[in-house]
Amino acid sequence: MARFPTRLKKIRQQIRGAKSDALLVTNFVNVTYLTGFTGDDSYLLVTLDEATLISDPRYTTQLEEECPDLHVVSRNPGTKMLPVVAEVVQDAAVESLAIESGSMTVALHSNLVKALPQVRLIAADRLVEKLRTIKDKSEIEATRLACYQASRAFMAARSQITPETTERQIEAELEYQARRFGAKGLSFAPIVGVGPRSALPHGTTTDRRVGESDFTLIDWGANSGLYLSDLTRMVVTGKLSQKFRKIYEIVLEAQLAAIDAIRPGANCEFVDGVARKIITKANYGKQFGHGLGHGTGLEIHESPRLGKGQNKVQLEPGMIVTVEPGIYLPGWGGIRIEDDILVTKTGHEVLTDVPKQLDDCCLA
Ligand code: ZN
Ligand code: ZN
């Protein structure tokens, strides 16, 4: 459990850097990251020598299990959160308090201002998120497990597909299989798009049947407990057309080249550009309308982003990013291939291992 003291030590450096003497963590995901506590409705005050969780009695047992060493102030049922937070902040003699301005509501901010008139509030966005971009050993292992569970779930669900199967049934089968392989569930509502519906990069599932078209796009992931995976594969259920073959090979070439470019020091716009150049050269640049990838972790979309405007962000060992180029032709369909990549000291490691050669897409 040494990881939580290590994370607190790192966040204290950030607090000093923000010229504050404490940080009030109000984003529950960040509270989980810093303490291991997975409940919600709880805030964490991190000062330079103490960390106090402000929670309530519903979580007493869970807190003992998940973070027995953490200092907890449990507010009484019926007592509002804010007065207790104010008390804890005052007891710690905090003068300037960093707050998570990017995720805090306007209402909470104005209530904090009122409750803490003598305390200077310092907008310090994304301090914890910045730490979260570099995964430690336990996070890498949890992600590796989420990738494994997603892969196994997909292969099992795929083997059940017939022309009669609907998008919704594939979604249900993925969820069931992910749980069978030990996952807590899927990491997000999957995208299952038959034929033309695959051209919607973020479409929701319907009752359309696989047999209504020649191919289906499936974008899914597993949640191994706290950490998430995110993959996309194409399944050819009908005739393998020349058009599909051609576009698939372009997307695959772009994806493999971008993965190959992943190493410490590579900038995030550059890696996006590697895939984009290949797709643009094949005259589909305009049909690749999103960034190449994103970080994953406790949330499905984290920093860093692989895309335009990210040339100041460099990849570092311990980052985990998706690489997911796509070509979308409205009315015909879309082809995307997505894998999860760990940046290592010397290059990268592909964490997902669902086969993706053209032949592997065909449901034999
Ligand atoms: Zn995805
Ligand atoms: Zn993704």
Short mmCIF file of N, CA, C and O in Angstrom, two decimals, residues 81-188:
data_model
loop_
_atom_site.label_atom_id
_atom_site.label_comp_id
_atom_site.label_asym_id
_atom_site.label_seq_id
_atom_site.Cartn_x
_atom_site.Cartn_y
_atom_site.Cartn_z
N MET A 81 -22.08 18.90 4.32
CA MET A 81 -20.65 18.72 4.05
C MET A 81 -19.85 19.99 4.32
O MET A 81 -18.80 19.96 4.95
N LEU A 82 -20.37 21.12 3.84
CA LEU A 82 -19.55 22.33 3.82
C LEU A 82 -19.06 22.83 5.18
O LEU A 82 -17.88 23.15 5.34
N PRO A 83 -19.95 22.90 6.19
CA PRO A 83 -19.46 23.35 7.50
C PRO A 83 -18.35 22.45 8.04
O PRO A 83 -17.42 22.94 8.68
N VAL A 84 -18.44 21.15 7.76
CA VAL A 84 -17.41 20.22 8.23
C VAL A 84 -16.10 20.48 7.49
O VAL A 84 -15.01 20.50 8.08
N VAL A 85 -16.21 20.68 6.19
CA VAL A 85 -15.01 21.00 5.40
C VAL A 85 -14.36 22.27 5.96
O VAL A 85 -13.15 22.33 6.18
N ALA A 86 -15.19 23.28 6.21
CA ALA A 86 -14.66 24.55 6.72
C ALA A 86 -13.94 24.35 8.04
O ALA A 86 -12.86 24.92 8.27
N GLU A 87 -14.51 23.51 8.89
CA GLU A 87 -13.90 23.24 10.18
C GLU A 87 -12.53 22.56 10.04
O GLU A 87 -11.56 22.95 10.68
N VAL A 88 -12.50 21.56 9.16
CA VAL A 88 -11.24 20.83 8.94
C VAL A 88 -10.17 21.77 8.37
O VAL A 88 -9.01 21.74 8.78
N VAL A 89 -10.58 22.62 7.44
CA VAL A 89 -9.63 23.57 6.83
C VAL A 89 -9.11 24.54 7.90
O VAL A 89 -7.91 24.83 7.99
N GLN A 90 -10.01 25.02 8.76
CA GLN A 90 -9.60 25.97 9.80
C GLN A 90 -8.71 25.31 10.85
O GLN A 90 -7.71 25.88 11.28
N ASP A 91 -9.07 24.07 11.24
CA ASP A 91 -8.24 23.34 12.21
C ASP A 91 -6.82 23.15 11.70
O ASP A 91 -5.87 23.10 12.49
N ALA A 92 -6.69 23.00 10.38
CA ALA A 92 -5.36 22.78 9.81
C ALA A 92 -4.62 24.11 9.60
O ALA A 92 -3.51 24.11 9.08
N ALA A 93 -5.25 25.22 9.98
CA ALA A 93 -4.66 26.55 9.85
C ALA A 93 -4.21 26.86 8.42
O ALA A 93 -3.15 27.42 8.18
N VAL A 94 -5.06 26.45 7.48
CA VAL A 94 -4.75 26.69 6.07
C VAL A 94 -5.01 28.16 5.73
O VAL A 94 -6.07 28.70 6.07
N GLU A 95 -4.03 28.79 5.07
CA GLU A 95 -4.24 30.19 4.66
C GLU A 95 -4.56 30.31 3.19
O GLU A 95 -5.40 31.10 2.78
N SER A 96 -3.85 29.50 2.37
CA SER A 96 -4.20 29.53 0.94
C SER A 96 -4.48 28.11 0.49
O SER A 96 -3.66 27.21 0.63
N LEU A 97 -5.69 27.93 -0.02
CA LEU A 97 -6.21 26.60 -0.33
C LEU A 97 -6.39 26.43 -1.83
O LEU A 97 -7.14 27.17 -2.47
N ALA A 98 -5.66 25.46 -2.38
CA ALA A 98 -5.83 25.17 -3.81
C ALA A 98 -7.13 24.38 -3.99
O ALA A 98 -7.45 23.52 -3.17
N ILE A 99 -7.88 24.73 -5.03
CA ILE A 99 -9.13 24.02 -5.31
C ILE A 99 -9.12 23.51 -6.75
O ILE A 99 -8.42 24.04 -7.60
N GLU A 100 -9.90 22.46 -6.99
CA GLU A 100 -9.96 21.85 -8.32
C GLU A 100 -10.95 22.62 -9.19
O GLU A 100 -12.09 22.21 -9.37
N SER A 101 -10.48 23.74 -9.72
CA SER A 101 -11.40 24.67 -10.39
C SER A 101 -12.03 24.09 -11.64
O SER A 101 -13.11 24.50 -12.03
N GLY A 102 -11.38 23.11 -12.27
CA GLY A 102 -11.91 22.56 -13.52
C GLY A 102 -13.12 21.67 -13.32
O GLY A 102 -13.95 21.53 -14.22
N SER A 103 -13.24 21.06 -12.13
CA SER A 103 -14.36 20.14 -11.95
C SER A 103 -15.34 20.60 -10.87
O SER A 103 -16.40 20.03 -10.71
N MET A 104 -14.99 21.67 -10.15
CA MET A 104 -15.86 22.15 -9.07
C MET A 104 -17.04 22.92 -9.66
O MET A 104 -16.89 23.66 -10.62
N THR A 105 -18.22 22.75 -9.05
CA THR A 105 -19.37 23.51 -9.56
C THR A 105 -19.28 24.96 -9.08
O THR A 105 -18.62 25.27 -8.09
N VAL A 106 -19.98 25.84 -9.79
CA VAL A 106 -20.04 27.25 -9.40
C VAL A 106 -20.66 27.37 -8.01
O VAL A 106 -20.21 28.16 -7.17
N ALA A 107 -21.67 26.55 -7.74
CA ALA A 107 -22.36 26.61 -6.45
C ALA A 107 -21.40 26.24 -5.31
O ALA A 107 -21.35 26.94 -4.29
N LEU A 108 -20.63 25.17 -5.50
CA LEU A 108 -19.70 24.77 -4.44
C LEU A 108 -18.66 25.86 -4.21
O LEU A 108 -18.32 26.18 -3.07
N HIS A 109 -18.18 26.45 -5.31
CA HIS A 109 -17.18 27.50 -5.18
C HIS A 109 -17.72 28.68 -4.37
O HIS A 109 -17.08 29.16 -3.43
N SER A 110 -18.92 29.13 -4.70
CA SER A 110 -19.42 30.31 -3.99
C SER A 110 -19.72 29.97 -2.52
O SER A 110 -19.53 30.81 -1.64
N ASN A 111 -20.13 28.74 -2.25
CA ASN A 111 -20.36 28.34 -0.86
C ASN A 111 -19.04 28.26 -0.07
O ASN A 111 -19.00 28.60 1.11
N LEU A 112 -17.99 27.79 -0.75
CA LEU A 112 -16.67 27.74 -0.10
C LEU A 112 -16.18 29.13 0.25
O LEU A 112 -15.66 29.37 1.35
N VAL A 113 -16.35 30.05 -0.70
CA VAL A 113 -15.93 31.44 -0.46
C VAL A 113 -16.63 31.99 0.78
O VAL A 113 -16.01 32.63 1.64
N LYS A 114 -17.94 31.69 0.90
CA LYS A 114 -18.71 32.19 2.04
C LYS A 114 -18.28 31.51 3.34
O LYS A 114 -18.17 32.16 4.39
N ALA A 115 -18.02 30.20 3.27
CA ALA A 115 -17.72 29.44 4.49
C ALA A 115 -16.30 29.71 5.00
O ALA A 115 -16.00 29.49 6.17
N LEU A 116 -15.42 30.14 4.08
CA LEU A 116 -14.01 30.33 4.46
C LEU A 116 -13.54 31.75 4.12
O LEU A 116 -12.67 31.93 3.27
N PRO A 117 -14.12 32.75 4.80
CA PRO A 117 -13.81 34.14 4.41
C PRO A 117 -12.33 34.53 4.58
O PRO A 117 -11.84 35.37 3.84
N GLN A 118 -11.63 33.86 5.53
CA GLN A 118 -10.23 34.28 5.74
C GLN A 118 -9.24 33.50 4.87
O GLN A 118 -8.05 33.75 4.91
N VAL A 119 -9.76 32.51 4.13
CA VAL A 119 -8.84 31.64 3.36
C VAL A 119 -8.79 32.10 1.90
O VAL A 119 -9.82 32.41 1.30
N ARG A 120 -7.56 32.18 1.38
CA ARG A 120 -7.40 32.53 -0.04
C ARG A 120 -7.59 31.25 -0.87
O ARG A 120 -6.91 30.26 -0.64
N LEU A 121 -8.55 31.27 -1.80
CA LEU A 121 -8.77 30.10 -2.67
C LEU A 121 -7.95 30.27 -3.94
O LEU A 121 -7.99 31.32 -4.58
N ILE A 122 -7.20 29.24 -4.28
CA ILE A 122 -6.34 29.32 -5.46
C ILE A 122 -6.80 28.31 -6.50
O ILE A 122 -6.85 27.10 -6.23
N ALA A 123 -7.20 28.82 -7.66
CA ALA A 123 -7.65 27.92 -8.73
C ALA A 123 -6.44 27.15 -9.24
O ALA A 123 -5.50 27.72 -9.78
N ALA A 124 -6.45 25.84 -9.02
CA ALA A 124 -5.30 25.02 -9.43
C ALA A 124 -5.84 23.79 -10.11
O ALA A 124 -6.04 22.77 -9.50
N ASP A 125 -6.10 23.92 -11.39
CA ASP A 125 -6.78 22.83 -12.08
C ASP A 125 -5.82 21.70 -12.47
O ASP A 125 -4.68 21.93 -12.81
N ARG A 126 -6.34 20.49 -12.38
CA ARG A 126 -5.71 19.30 -12.94
C ARG A 126 -4.40 18.90 -12.27
O ARG A 126 -3.55 18.25 -12.88
N LEU A 127 -4.19 19.28 -11.01
CA LEU A 127 -2.97 18.85 -10.32
C LEU A 127 -2.93 17.33 -10.20
O LEU A 127 -1.92 16.70 -10.50
N VAL A 128 -4.04 16.75 -9.75
CA VAL A 128 -4.07 15.29 -9.56
C VAL A 128 -4.11 14.59 -10.92
O VAL A 128 -3.44 13.58 -11.13
N GLU A 129 -4.88 15.17 -11.85
CA GLU A 129 -4.96 14.58 -13.19
C GLU A 129 -3.58 14.46 -13.82
O GLU A 129 -3.29 13.50 -14.53
N LYS A 130 -2.74 15.48 -13.56
CA LYS A 130 -1.39 15.45 -14.13
C LYS A 130 -0.61 14.25 -13.59
O LYS A 130 0.07 13.55 -14.33
N LEU A 131 -0.73 14.01 -12.29
CA LEU A 131 -0.06 12.83 -11.71
C LEU A 131 -0.61 11.54 -12.32
O LEU A 131 0.12 10.59 -12.54
N ARG A 132 -1.91 11.54 -12.56
CA ARG A 132 -2.57 10.32 -13.03
C ARG A 132 -2.11 9.90 -14.42
O ARG A 132 -2.34 8.76 -14.82
N THR A 133 -1.50 10.81 -15.18
CA THR A 133 -1.07 10.44 -16.54
C THR A 133 0.05 9.39 -16.52
O THR A 133 0.16 8.60 -17.44
N ILE A 134 0.86 9.38 -15.45
CA ILE A 134 1.94 8.39 -15.36
C ILE A 134 1.49 7.28 -14.42
O ILE A 134 1.30 7.50 -13.23
N LYS A 135 1.34 6.10 -14.97
CA LYS A 135 0.82 4.98 -14.18
C LYS A 135 1.95 4.27 -13.43
O LYS A 135 3.03 4.05 -13.99
N ASP A 136 1.67 3.89 -12.18
CA ASP A 136 2.65 3.09 -11.44
C ASP A 136 2.40 1.61 -11.74
O ASP A 136 1.50 1.25 -12.50
N LYS A 137 3.23 0.77 -11.13
CA LYS A 137 3.17 -0.67 -11.41
C LYS A 137 1.78 -1.25 -11.20
O LYS A 137 1.27 -2.01 -12.02
N SER A 138 1.14 -0.88 -10.09
CA SER A 138 -0.17 -1.47 -9.78
C SER A 138 -1.21 -1.03 -10.81
O SER A 138 -2.10 -1.81 -11.18
N GLU A 139 -1.10 0.19 -11.28
CA GLU A 139 -2.05 0.68 -12.28
C GLU A 139 -1.83 0.00 -13.63
O GLU A 139 -2.78 -0.30 -14.35
N ILE A 140 -0.56 -0.23 -13.96
CA ILE A 140 -0.26 -0.92 -15.22
C ILE A 140 -0.80 -2.35 -15.17
O ILE A 140 -1.43 -2.82 -16.12
N GLU A 141 -0.61 -3.01 -14.02
CA GLU A 141 -1.12 -4.39 -13.90
C GLU A 141 -2.64 -4.42 -13.97
O GLU A 141 -3.23 -5.31 -14.58
N ALA A 142 -3.30 -3.46 -13.34
CA ALA A 142 -4.77 -3.41 -13.37
C ALA A 142 -5.28 -3.14 -14.79
O ALA A 142 -6.32 -3.67 -15.20
N THR A 143 -4.54 -2.32 -15.54
CA THR A 143 -4.92 -2.04 -16.93
C THR A 143 -4.67 -3.27 -17.80
O THR A 143 -5.48 -3.62 -18.67
N ARG A 144 -3.54 -3.92 -17.54
CA ARG A 144 -3.22 -5.14 -18.29
C ARG A 144 -4.36 -6.16 -18.11
O ARG A 144 -4.79 -6.81 -19.06
N LEU A 145 -4.85 -6.28 -16.88
CA LEU A 145 -5.94 -7.21 -16.60
C LEU A 145 -7.21 -6.79 -17.34
O LEU A 145 -7.92 -7.62 -17.92
N ALA A 146 -7.50 -5.49 -17.35
CA ALA A 146 -8.69 -4.98 -18.05
C ALA A 146 -8.58 -5.27 -19.55
O ALA A 146 -9.59 -5.55 -20.22
N CYS A 147 -7.37 -5.21 -20.09
CA CYS A 147 -7.15 -5.50 -21.52
C CYS A 147 -7.37 -6.99 -21.78
O CYS A 147 -8.00 -7.38 -22.77
N TYR A 148 -6.87 -7.81 -20.88
CA TYR A 148 -7.03 -9.27 -21.01
C TYR A 148 -8.52 -9.64 -20.96
O TYR A 148 -9.02 -10.40 -21.79
N GLN A 149 -9.22 -9.08 -19.98
CA GLN A 149 -10.65 -9.40 -19.83
C GLN A 149 -11.44 -8.95 -21.06
O GLN A 149 -12.34 -9.66 -21.53
N ALA A 150 -11.08 -7.78 -21.60
CA ALA A 150 -11.77 -7.28 -22.79
C ALA A 150 -11.51 -8.20 -23.98
O ALA A 150 -12.42 -8.50 -24.76
N SER A 151 -10.26 -8.65 -24.11
CA SER A 151 -9.91 -9.52 -25.24
C SER A 151 -10.68 -10.83 -25.17
O SER A 151 -11.29 -11.27 -26.16
N ARG A 152 -10.67 -11.43 -23.99
CA ARG A 152 -11.36 -12.72 -23.84
C ARG A 152 -12.86 -12.56 -24.04
O ARG A 152 -13.50 -13.40 -24.69
N ALA A 153 -13.42 -11.50 -23.50
CA ALA A 153 -14.86 -11.27 -23.64
C ALA A 153 -15.23 -11.12 -25.11
O ALA A 153 -16.24 -11.66 -25.58
N PHE A 154 -14.39 -10.39 -25.84
CA PHE A 154 -14.68 -10.16 -27.26
C PHE A 154 -14.65 -11.47 -28.04
O PHE A 154 -15.55 -11.77 -28.83
N MET A 155 -13.60 -12.27 -27.83
CA MET A 155 -13.48 -13.51 -28.59
C MET A 155 -14.68 -14.42 -28.30
O MET A 155 -15.19 -15.07 -29.21
N ALA A 156 -15.11 -14.44 -27.03
CA ALA A 156 -16.26 -15.28 -26.68
C ALA A 156 -17.54 -14.73 -27.30
O ALA A 156 -18.36 -15.48 -27.85
N ALA A 157 -17.73 -13.41 -27.22
CA ALA A 157 -18.95 -12.80 -27.76
C ALA A 157 -18.99 -12.93 -29.29
O ALA A 157 -20.04 -13.19 -29.89
N ARG A 158 -17.84 -12.78 -29.89
CA ARG A 158 -17.72 -12.84 -31.35
C ARG A 158 -18.16 -14.23 -31.86
O ARG A 158 -18.81 -14.34 -32.89
N SER A 159 -17.80 -15.25 -31.12
CA SER A 159 -18.11 -16.61 -31.57
C SER A 159 -19.62 -16.88 -31.53
O SER A 159 -20.09 -17.87 -32.10
N GLN A 160 -20.37 -16.02 -30.85
CA GLN A 160 -21.83 -16.19 -30.74
C GLN A 160 -22.58 -15.48 -31.87
O GLN A 160 -23.80 -15.62 -31.98
N ILE A 161 -21.86 -14.65 -32.64
CA ILE A 161 -22.56 -13.79 -33.61
C ILE A 161 -23.08 -14.59 -34.80
O ILE A 161 -22.35 -15.38 -35.39
N THR A 162 -24.37 -14.39 -35.11
CA THR A 162 -24.98 -14.96 -36.33
C THR A 162 -25.65 -13.79 -37.05
O THR A 162 -25.74 -12.69 -36.49
N PRO A 163 -26.14 -13.99 -38.27
CA PRO A 163 -26.81 -12.88 -38.98
C PRO A 163 -28.00 -12.32 -38.20
O PRO A 163 -28.38 -11.16 -38.37
N GLU A 164 -28.57 -13.14 -37.33
CA GLU A 164 -29.76 -12.70 -36.57
C GLU A 164 -29.42 -11.85 -35.35
O GLU A 164 -30.29 -11.19 -34.79
N THR A 165 -28.15 -11.89 -34.92
CA THR A 165 -27.76 -11.18 -33.70
C THR A 165 -27.95 -9.67 -33.87
O THR A 165 -27.61 -9.11 -34.91
N THR A 166 -28.50 -9.02 -32.84
CA THR A 166 -28.67 -7.56 -32.91
C THR A 166 -27.50 -6.86 -32.21
O THR A 166 -26.77 -7.47 -31.42
N GLU A 167 -27.38 -5.56 -32.49
CA GLU A 167 -26.35 -4.74 -31.83
C GLU A 167 -26.47 -4.86 -30.31
O GLU A 167 -25.49 -5.03 -29.59
N ARG A 168 -27.72 -4.77 -29.84
CA ARG A 168 -27.96 -4.82 -28.40
C ARG A 168 -27.57 -6.17 -27.79
O ARG A 168 -27.06 -6.23 -26.67
N GLN A 169 -27.81 -7.24 -28.54
CA GLN A 169 -27.43 -8.56 -28.04
C GLN A 169 -25.91 -8.70 -27.95
O GLN A 169 -25.40 -9.34 -27.04
N ILE A 170 -25.19 -8.09 -28.90
CA ILE A 170 -23.72 -8.13 -28.83
C ILE A 170 -23.26 -7.37 -27.58
O ILE A 170 -22.38 -7.82 -26.85
N GLU A 171 -23.90 -6.24 -27.34
CA GLU A 171 -23.57 -5.46 -26.13
C GLU A 171 -23.78 -6.30 -24.87
O GLU A 171 -22.91 -6.37 -23.99
N ALA A 172 -24.93 -6.98 -24.80
CA ALA A 172 -25.25 -7.79 -23.62
C ALA A 172 -24.25 -8.94 -23.46
O ALA A 172 -23.80 -9.24 -22.36
N GLU A 173 -23.90 -9.56 -24.57
CA GLU A 173 -22.97 -10.70 -24.54
C GLU A 173 -21.57 -10.24 -24.09
O GLU A 173 -20.91 -10.93 -23.31
N LEU A 174 -21.16 -9.09 -24.56
CA LEU A 174 -19.85 -8.54 -24.15
C LEU A 174 -19.82 -8.32 -22.65
O LEU A 174 -18.86 -8.66 -21.96
N GLU A 175 -20.90 -7.73 -22.15
CA GLU A 175 -20.98 -7.44 -20.71
C GLU A 175 -20.93 -8.74 -19.90
O GLU A 175 -20.17 -8.86 -18.94
N TYR A 176 -21.73 -9.71 -20.33
CA TYR A 176 -21.79 -11.00 -19.63
C TYR A 176 -20.43 -11.68 -19.65
O TYR A 176 -19.93 -12.15 -18.61
N GLN A 177 -19.81 -11.72 -20.82
CA GLN A 177 -18.52 -12.41 -20.95
C GLN A 177 -17.43 -11.68 -20.16
O GLN A 177 -16.57 -12.31 -19.55
N ALA A 178 -17.45 -10.35 -20.16
CA ALA A 178 -16.44 -9.60 -19.40
C ALA A 178 -16.55 -9.98 -17.92
O ALA A 178 -15.54 -10.23 -17.25
N ARG A 179 -17.76 -10.06 -17.43
CA ARG A 179 -17.95 -10.45 -16.02
C ARG A 179 -17.50 -11.89 -15.79
O ARG A 179 -16.92 -12.20 -14.76
N ARG A 180 -17.79 -12.76 -16.75
CA ARG A 180 -17.34 -14.16 -16.62
C ARG A 180 -15.82 -14.24 -16.49
O ARG A 180 -15.30 -15.10 -15.79
N PHE A 181 -15.11 -13.35 -17.17
CA PHE A 181 -13.65 -13.36 -17.08
C PHE A 181 -13.15 -12.49 -15.94
O PHE A 181 -11.98 -12.10 -15.91
N GLY A 182 -14.03 -12.16 -15.01
CA GLY A 182 -13.60 -11.52 -13.77
C GLY A 182 -13.70 -10.01 -13.74
O GLY A 182 -13.35 -9.39 -12.74
N ALA A 183 -14.18 -9.40 -14.83
CA ALA A 183 -14.29 -7.94 -14.84
C ALA A 183 -15.46 -7.49 -13.98
O ALA A 183 -16.41 -8.24 -13.73
N LYS A 184 -15.37 -6.23 -13.51
CA LYS A 184 -16.47 -5.64 -12.76
C LYS A 184 -17.62 -5.31 -13.72
O LYS A 184 -18.76 -5.16 -13.32
N GLY A 185 -17.28 -5.20 -14.98
CA GLY A 185 -18.26 -4.88 -16.02
C GLY A 185 -17.52 -4.33 -17.22
O GLY A 185 -16.30 -4.45 -17.31
N LEU A 186 -18.28 -3.71 -18.13
CA LEU A 186 -17.63 -3.03 -19.25
C LEU A 186 -17.17 -1.66 -18.77
O LEU A 186 -17.65 -1.14 -17.77
N SER A 187 -16.22 -1.08 -19.50
CA SER A 187 -15.69 0.21 -19.03
C SER A 187 -16.52 1.39 -19.53
O SER A 187 -16.34 2.50 -19.05
N PHE A 188 -17.40 1.16 -20.48
CA PHE A 188 -18.33 2.21 -20.96
C PHE A 188 -19.40 1.49 -21.79
O PHE A 188 -19.23 0.31 -22.12
#
